[in-house]
Amino acid sequence: MKESIQSLAEIYRALLQEYLKGTGESALERVYELGRRGVEEGIGCLDLLKIHEDVLDAIVRGDDQSNNELAGKVQTATRFFAESLSPYEMTSRGFQEAIETLKVRAADLAEINQQLEKEIHEKEQAEKALRESEERYRLLIDTARDVIYTLSPEGNITTLNPAFEDITGWPRAEWIGKPFHPLVHADDLGFAVQMLKKGLSGESPSLFELRILSRKGEILVGEFVTTPQFNNTSIVGVLGVARDITARKRAEEKLRQNEELFRLITGNITDLIAILDTEGRRLYNSPSYGPLLGFPEELKGSDSFADVHPDDRERIKMIFSNTVGTGLGHREEYRLLMKKGGVRHIESQGNVIRNKDGKIDRVVVVSRDITERKLADEKLKQSEKLLAAAQQLAHIGSWEWNIEENKVGWSEEMCRIYGVQPHEFDGSYEAFLERVHPEDREKVKKIVGESLRLKEPFAYEHRIVLPDGGIRFLEARGEVVVDEKGNIIQMVGTGQDITERKRAHEALHALARRVVEAQEEERRRIARELHDDVCQRLTATKLHMEAVEEEYPKRKLAVFKQFKRTRRQITGLINEIRRISANLRPSTLDDLGLVKALQVLCREFEQANSIRVRFASQGIMQNGTDVQVETTIYRIAQEALANVSKHARARRVEVQLERKSDALALTIRDNGKGFEFKSQPQRKDWSGFGLINMKERAMLIGGAFKLDSTPRKGTTVHVEVPLSREIPL
């Protein structure tokens, strides 16, 4: 009996302690079964009462809680004891013993009865509270955002709350009673099994993470906490709570990547990155600060303003304070003192960082060493000054045209050339065209258009009209600028005032014309005097000698022969003077016109040089052409045939004269040895005297001269002169 009572007391103690910890119905059900066991084993209710008092006394003595808390425990224990007495029936032996004892201790039992009634009432209240608590517990479980689950020792899922469906997308019914293994990522399954074994062994592992597969195949990351699940003293499974931390893990991974990227950027860029507190003390410096101020680790906690040049320090402090006060970043330039001496120019941009309360507690400053740029800017300014001075001295202005925006920019010298102030030019292509001379405007538009179409440079001369109506001559040069895709983005170029040069050229041109005209007039006079005077006198002398020769005695043979030789020499001299006279100014040109004069010239050239000459003319009317034009054509033909005789080694020459609508064209083509322009620079540049003479003669009357030659294929001279005497400047 004592052993049964002792065993019963130990079980009762364990159940009461468990009940006092809040196990609820489970402990009450087991203490009821304990009461039934006491009845079956013949243990009286007083024995059970004695066990209750001893156990409760031990619990109360070992508890250091307040009196109110102990009173609450006593009431809870009384309800528990009442449940243990319910199996005893009035007819049991133990109950009879209780009646006898109660008679002896009537007063005590009356008090106990009152206490029991009170405890029963309290038990009813506790049961009601328990039901309400269980209802709240179920509500808490059902509305919890974390997954609450239980597992059997075999690893099967026994319960799941609704959060499981919300998070994973799986219906709970599909997993109740099934193993949890398919839900866990294959790489984490071994660890998950290990955590289950720890729970079944009575351990409560600390927080751990597992990857879970959702219904859509996504990988979710859960944070788990587990504890053993008891039935009496036996572990019957594992209770777990899992929180979805997928978003947090992704944010952590993103943060890790950003931090790594930040380290990579700050460790490899040349820009200077610093993080300062609101007082300007350094919290972080990128490695790029090393060459300027030393190792970043050494700078941490130091005053960032101490390294600013004294002349800039207060200004930078004020700007920094304004940034901290307003939250608005500023870009500023200043000078920085280097650790090893020297000064660098720095450009910095500050931006604030706010904490979770929105308060500014950090300032990020991104800086760049602009010393080289400052030096380059200074050199550029100096260069621009020199360029402006050079442009002014040379009367050369520069311009640029942004085609997409139709913005034309002129240098100061270009504005001076056009006679306007910079603010008076509205900077458009149309405004430029308005200042071009009306007679040259279409030519300018055509040249610029062709340059844009072909993407080729251009050079041309045109006239501009000044605001006061004056005219200036401008030499314009330009080229297009394209991007990496070949698209035209702008056009740039120069304009040089060549008015003085044009006037000098005009004067020189007029002088040259007058020289040529005087030369021709002088040739005409000399030719006339040679033909009409010298030639006539020589002819008279010849006739006189012939008369003397006839009357001279035959016996004077030696003297007769001398007269005869002298007469022949005079005849040759007369012929030579006539030839010179013809070359100076052929009478056929004045008497019979250009075509006949060229025919005679070609015939005499053929006879003198044994070179076959074919002459052809088309559309030419006798004596219908300007005298100066005819003279120029004739002189060029003379010079060209002379060059053939001296250099070409030709066997055949073709001379063609053609009348066009408004011009006269002369072409002289030989089949001689020709020459290569690249190997004959003096010919390419028209530096040969004969070539220069031909070109200058053509240009004097507004004509064009062209020379083509190929080795072993001959040479072609082509001249085209306008029939009108209006010679362009």
XYZ file of C-alpha atoms in Angstrom, residues 149-160 175-184 189 192-197 199-200 229 235-239:
37
model
C 3.080 23.103 -37.421
C 3.614 19.814 -35.606
C 5.546 16.762 -36.743
C 5.279 13.180 -35.634
C 8.422 11.248 -34.633
C 8.353 9.742 -38.142
C 8.547 13.199 -39.682
C 4.933 13.317 -40.831
C 3.025 16.605 -40.693
C 0.250 16.368 -38.107
C -1.024 19.968 -37.997
C -0.660 23.117 -40.107
C 0.196 17.643 -46.550
C -1.523 16.566 -43.313
C -0.285 13.053 -42.505
C 2.465 13.186 -45.136
C 6.263 13.486 -44.711
C 7.686 16.989 -44.672
C 10.742 15.994 -46.761
C 9.404 17.002 -50.234
C 8.843 20.552 -48.991
C 12.499 21.066 -48.098
C 17.134 18.166 -46.196
C 16.269 19.539 -41.467
C 16.312 15.859 -40.435
C 19.087 16.644 -37.945
C 16.967 19.430 -36.366
C 13.984 17.018 -36.103
C 16.119 14.471 -34.278
C 13.676 18.070 -31.072
C 12.677 14.427 -30.581
C 5.888 18.097 -27.921
C 7.877 13.229 -26.385
C 5.272 12.594 -29.039
C 6.506 14.970 -31.709
C 7.882 18.399 -32.475
C 6.112 21.749 -32.422
